[in-house]
C-alpha cells in the first residue's frame, strides 16, 4: 500500500518551512507543500492546490494552518481526512461574532497597510500570533524571516479571508477532521474551532491551553504523535467490515 500523503497549506505570509519540524516528526507520511507565496490572485492559489493534489499518492490528508485551514476545508471533498490548525470556516465576522473572527473592515485596513508599508503590516500581524506567556518565552524567535511572499500574494490571501464562507459546506464533509487550537488565539479565536466541531459530522478538537495562533510551534513531537494515533484509529475503523 502506498503511504498516506499529507498536503500542507501554510498560513498567511508564512513560507512552507514553518512545517519542516512536523514533516521530520512524521517520516512515514509522504509530504507535499503547496507554495502559493507568489500567487497573484485567489484563483491562482486554488490552481496551485489543485496541482498539489494531482501529485499526491495513496490516501490524502490535507493539513492547513489559518488561511491554509480555510482552504483545506474548501477542498475537503477530495480528502480522506483533514488536519487543521487555528482553523475557521469563515474568517470575517460581525461584531456579535467577534469570538469567532475579525471584522471585514480590519482586513481592508490590512490591505491598505500592505500597499503603504508591507514590512510594517507583516510585523504587526506577527505581534498577534502568540499569547502573552509565549511572547515572554521568546517564541517569535522560532518564526522564519518576514518577506517570503510577494505583495500580490499577500493581498490575494487576505481577499480569500475576506470573502470565503465555508460554513454551509461543513455538514456535508464526511471525512474525519482533527483540529488543534490554542485557547489564547487572537487571530482565529477558539470559538471558531468550537463552531467547526459543532457542525462537522466527524471532528475532534484538541485545545492547547495558553497557546496562541501557532499552536504547533515547539509542540511538533506531541502533535505528530496525536496525529499518528488519530489516523491509525481512522484506518482501523475503515478496515472493519460493514454489517
Short mmCIF file of C-alpha atoms in Angstrom, two decimals:
data_model
loop_
_atom_site.label_atom_id
_atom_site.label_comp_id
_atom_site.label_asym_id
_atom_site.label_seq_id
_atom_site.Cartn_x
_atom_site.Cartn_y
_atom_site.Cartn_z
CA UNK A 1 0.00 0.00 0.00
CA UNK A 2 1.25 3.48 -0.85
CA UNK A 3 1.98 5.73 2.13
CA UNK A 4 -0.53 8.41 3.04
CA UNK A 5 0.18 11.83 1.56
CA UNK A 6 -0.17 14.96 3.68
CA UNK A 7 -0.75 18.06 1.56
CA UNK A 8 0.37 21.08 3.61
CA UNK A 9 -1.23 24.52 3.23
CA UNK A 10 0.52 27.27 5.15
CA UNK A 11 -0.89 30.34 6.85
CA UNK A 12 -0.96 33.91 5.54
CA UNK A 13 2.51 35.38 4.84
CA UNK A 14 4.44 32.30 6.03
CA UNK A 15 6.77 30.07 3.98
CA UNK A 16 6.33 26.31 4.00
CA UNK A 17 9.44 25.82 6.14
CA UNK A 18 7.14 26.56 9.10
CA UNK A 19 6.10 22.88 8.83
CA UNK A 20 9.58 21.35 8.47
CA UNK A 21 9.77 20.03 12.02
CA UNK A 22 6.33 18.42 11.69
CA UNK A 23 7.48 16.72 8.49
CA UNK A 24 10.53 15.38 10.30
CA UNK A 25 8.34 14.01 13.11
CA UNK A 26 6.14 12.16 10.60
CA UNK A 27 8.60 10.25 8.36
CA UNK A 28 6.13 7.52 7.46
CA UNK A 29 3.97 10.01 5.52
CA UNK A 30 4.62 11.45 2.07
CA UNK A 31 4.68 15.25 2.35
CA UNK A 32 3.73 17.81 -0.31
CA UNK A 33 3.81 21.52 0.49
CA UNK A 34 1.86 23.92 -1.73
CA UNK A 35 3.77 27.13 -2.41
CA UNK A 36 1.34 29.96 -3.12
CA UNK A 37 3.73 32.69 -1.92
CA UNK A 38 3.89 34.15 -5.42
CA UNK A 39 0.30 33.65 -6.48
CA UNK A 40 -1.17 36.81 -7.94
CA UNK A 41 -4.84 36.05 -7.34
CA UNK A 42 -7.07 33.85 -5.18
CA UNK A 43 -7.80 31.79 -8.30
CA UNK A 44 -4.10 31.09 -8.79
CA UNK A 45 -3.84 29.92 -5.18
CA UNK A 46 -6.65 27.44 -5.82
CA UNK A 47 -4.95 26.23 -9.01
CA UNK A 48 -1.69 25.59 -7.15
CA UNK A 49 -3.57 23.49 -4.58
CA UNK A 50 -5.13 21.50 -7.44
CA UNK A 51 -1.63 20.83 -8.77
CA UNK A 52 -0.51 19.64 -5.36
CA UNK A 53 -3.46 17.28 -5.12
CA UNK A 54 -2.60 15.87 -8.56
CA UNK A 55 0.86 14.89 -7.26
CA UNK A 56 -0.48 13.05 -4.20
CA UNK A 57 -0.39 9.27 -3.93
CA UNK A 58 -2.21 6.92 -1.58
CA UNK A 59 -4.74 8.22 0.95
CA UNK A 60 -4.80 12.03 1.16
CA UNK A 61 -4.75 14.14 4.29
CA UNK A 62 -4.98 17.90 3.78
CA UNK A 63 -3.30 19.86 6.56
CA UNK A 64 -3.86 23.59 6.86
CA UNK A 65 -2.96 26.39 9.23
CA UNK A 66 -5.16 29.50 9.50
CA UNK A 67 -5.65 30.66 5.87
CA UNK A 68 -4.44 27.19 4.86
CA UNK A 69 -7.08 25.60 7.10
CA UNK A 70 -9.83 27.60 5.41
CA UNK A 71 -8.52 26.41 2.04
CA UNK A 72 -8.30 22.82 3.32
CA UNK A 73 -11.98 22.95 4.26
CA UNK A 74 -12.78 24.19 0.76
CA UNK A 75 -11.01 21.12 -0.69
CA UNK A 76 -12.40 18.63 1.85
CA UNK A 77 -14.48 16.72 -0.69
CA UNK A 78 -11.33 15.19 -2.24
CA UNK A 79 -9.60 14.37 1.06
CA UNK A 80 -9.58 11.25 3.20
CA UNK A 81 -9.06 13.42 6.27
CA UNK A 82 -8.32 16.99 7.37
CA UNK A 83 -5.73 18.19 9.86
CA UNK A 84 -6.47 21.79 10.87
CA UNK A 85 -4.51 24.25 12.98
CA UNK A 86 -6.09 27.50 14.19
CA UNK A 87 -8.95 26.94 11.79
CA UNK A 88 -12.08 28.77 10.80
CA UNK A 89 -14.72 28.16 8.16
CA UNK A 90 -15.46 31.89 7.87
CA UNK A 91 -12.89 34.45 8.97
CA UNK A 92 -14.75 37.75 8.67
CA UNK A 93 -17.45 38.20 11.29
CA UNK A 94 -19.91 40.72 12.62
CA UNK A 95 -19.42 42.43 15.99
CA UNK A 96 -21.79 39.88 17.50
CA UNK A 97 -19.46 37.07 16.39
CA UNK A 98 -16.19 38.66 17.49
CA UNK A 99 -15.41 35.46 19.41
CA UNK A 100 -15.06 33.68 16.06
CA UNK A 101 -13.11 36.04 13.80
CA UNK A 102 -12.24 39.56 12.66
CA UNK A 103 -14.24 42.33 11.07
CA UNK A 104 -14.07 42.76 7.31
CA UNK A 105 -13.02 46.39 7.85
CA UNK A 106 -9.87 45.22 9.64
CA UNK A 107 -8.83 43.17 6.61
CA UNK A 108 -9.46 46.10 4.29
CA UNK A 109 -7.18 48.16 6.53
CA UNK A 110 -4.52 45.44 6.31
CA UNK A 111 -4.65 45.58 2.51
CA UNK A 112 -4.18 49.35 2.57
CA UNK A 113 -1.29 48.96 5.00
CA UNK A 114 0.39 46.39 2.75
CA UNK A 115 0.36 48.82 -0.15
CA UNK A 116 1.90 51.52 2.05
CA UNK A 117 4.49 49.52 4.05
CA UNK A 118 4.29 45.76 3.72
CA UNK A 119 7.08 45.06 6.23
CA UNK A 120 5.26 47.01 8.92
CA UNK A 121 1.97 45.28 8.08
CA UNK A 122 3.54 41.82 8.40
CA UNK A 123 5.34 42.82 11.60
CA UNK A 124 2.09 43.98 13.21
CA UNK A 125 0.41 40.74 12.23
CA UNK A 126 3.19 38.65 13.78
CA UNK A 127 2.78 40.54 17.03
CA UNK A 128 -0.67 38.94 17.31
CA UNK A 129 0.49 35.36 16.84
CA UNK A 130 1.50 34.49 20.37
CA UNK A 131 -0.14 34.55 23.78
CA UNK A 132 1.50 36.79 26.36
CA UNK A 133 3.38 33.94 28.02
CA UNK A 134 4.59 32.67 24.65
CA UNK A 135 5.88 36.09 23.76
CA UNK A 136 7.72 36.36 27.07
CA UNK A 137 9.27 32.96 26.37
CA UNK A 138 10.70 34.21 23.07
CA UNK A 139 8.52 32.08 20.79
CA UNK A 140 8.79 34.65 18.00
CA UNK A 141 12.40 33.58 17.60
CA UNK A 142 11.22 30.31 16.07
CA UNK A 143 9.49 32.06 13.16
CA UNK A 144 11.08 32.28 9.70
CA UNK A 145 12.02 35.77 8.44
CA UNK A 146 9.42 38.20 7.12
CA UNK A 147 9.15 38.83 3.40
CA UNK A 148 8.80 35.42 1.71
CA UNK A 149 5.52 36.29 -0.05
CA UNK A 150 5.03 38.81 -2.82
CA UNK A 151 2.69 41.72 -2.15
CA UNK A 152 0.11 40.43 -4.68
CA UNK A 153 0.12 37.05 -2.90
CA UNK A 154 -0.39 38.71 0.49
CA UNK A 155 -3.34 40.66 -0.91
CA UNK A 156 -4.77 37.54 -2.59
CA UNK A 157 -4.62 35.69 0.73
CA UNK A 158 -6.42 38.50 2.51
CA UNK A 159 -9.09 38.54 -0.20
CA UNK A 160 -9.72 34.85 0.45
CA UNK A 161 -10.03 35.54 4.16
CA UNK A 162 -12.39 38.43 3.42
CA UNK A 163 -14.76 36.56 1.15
CA UNK A 164 -14.65 32.77 1.67
CA UNK A 165 -17.53 31.31 3.66
CA UNK A 166 -17.40 27.53 4.04
CA UNK A 167 -19.92 27.23 6.86
CA UNK A 168 -22.59 25.70 4.65
CA UNK A 169 -20.12 23.03 3.48
CA UNK A 170 -19.39 21.68 6.95
CA UNK A 171 -22.39 19.32 7.44
CA UNK A 172 -21.55 17.63 4.12
CA UNK A 173 -17.89 16.92 4.94
CA UNK A 174 -17.81 13.20 5.57
CA UNK A 175 -14.08 12.68 6.12
CA UNK A 176 -12.63 12.72 9.66
CA UNK A 177 -11.20 16.02 10.88
CA UNK A 178 -8.62 16.62 13.62
CA UNK A 179 -8.29 20.18 14.91
CA UNK A 180 -5.62 21.77 17.09
CA UNK A 181 -6.41 25.21 18.50
CA UNK A 182 -4.78 27.44 21.10
CA UNK A 183 -7.05 28.76 23.82
CA UNK A 184 -5.37 32.19 23.61
CA UNK A 185 -5.57 32.58 19.82
CA UNK A 186 -6.11 36.27 18.99
CA UNK A 187 -6.32 35.77 15.21
CA UNK A 188 -8.77 32.86 14.94
CA UNK A 189 -10.44 32.76 18.38
CA UNK A 190 -11.13 29.32 19.79
CA UNK A 191 -14.85 29.96 19.28
CA UNK A 192 -14.25 29.36 15.56
CA UNK A 193 -12.93 25.87 16.30
CA UNK A 194 -15.83 25.10 18.61
CA UNK A 195 -18.19 26.14 15.81
CA UNK A 196 -16.40 23.80 13.41
CA UNK A 197 -16.73 20.85 15.75
CA UNK A 198 -20.43 21.56 16.26
CA UNK A 199 -21.12 21.50 12.51
CA UNK A 200 -18.73 18.82 11.20
CA UNK A 201 -20.08 15.25 11.32
CA UNK A 202 -16.78 13.63 12.32
CA UNK A 203 -14.42 16.03 14.06
CA UNK A 204 -12.19 16.01 17.13
CA UNK A 205 -10.87 19.20 18.73
CA UNK A 206 -7.68 19.27 20.78
CA UNK A 207 -7.27 22.59 22.59
CA UNK A 208 -3.83 23.70 23.71
CA UNK A 209 -4.11 25.73 26.88
CA UNK A 210 -2.24 29.01 26.86
CA UNK A 211 -1.21 28.73 23.22
CA UNK A 212 -1.86 31.37 20.57
CA UNK A 213 -2.26 31.27 16.79
CA UNK A 214 0.69 28.98 16.05
CA UNK A 215 -0.01 26.08 18.43
CA UNK A 216 2.23 23.59 16.62
CA UNK A 217 5.48 25.54 17.14
CA UNK A 218 7.66 23.75 19.70
CA UNK A 219 4.94 21.13 20.20
CA UNK A 220 5.63 19.25 16.95
CA UNK A 221 6.57 15.91 18.53
CA UNK A 222 3.42 15.74 20.64
CA UNK A 223 1.18 16.83 17.79
CA UNK A 224 2.77 14.27 15.48
CA UNK A 225 2.06 11.51 17.99
CA UNK A 226 -1.56 12.62 18.39
CA UNK A 227 -1.98 12.77 14.62
CA UNK A 228 -0.43 9.35 14.18
CA UNK A 229 -2.71 7.80 16.82
CA UNK A 230 -5.81 9.52 15.40
CA UNK A 231 -5.04 8.43 11.83
CA UNK A 232 -4.36 4.86 12.96
CA UNK A 233 -7.78 4.76 14.62
CA UNK A 234 -9.42 6.12 11.47
CA UNK A 235 -7.73 3.42 9.38
CA UNK A 236 -8.86 0.70 11.82
CA UNK A 237 -12.43 1.97 11.59
CA UNK A 238 -12.32 1.99 7.80
CA UNK A 239 -10.92 -1.56 7.73
CA UNK A 240 -13.73 -3.00 9.81
CA UNK A 241 -16.24 -4.96 7.71
CA UNK A 242 -19.69 -3.47 7.45
CA UNK A 243 -22.57 -5.44 8.98
#
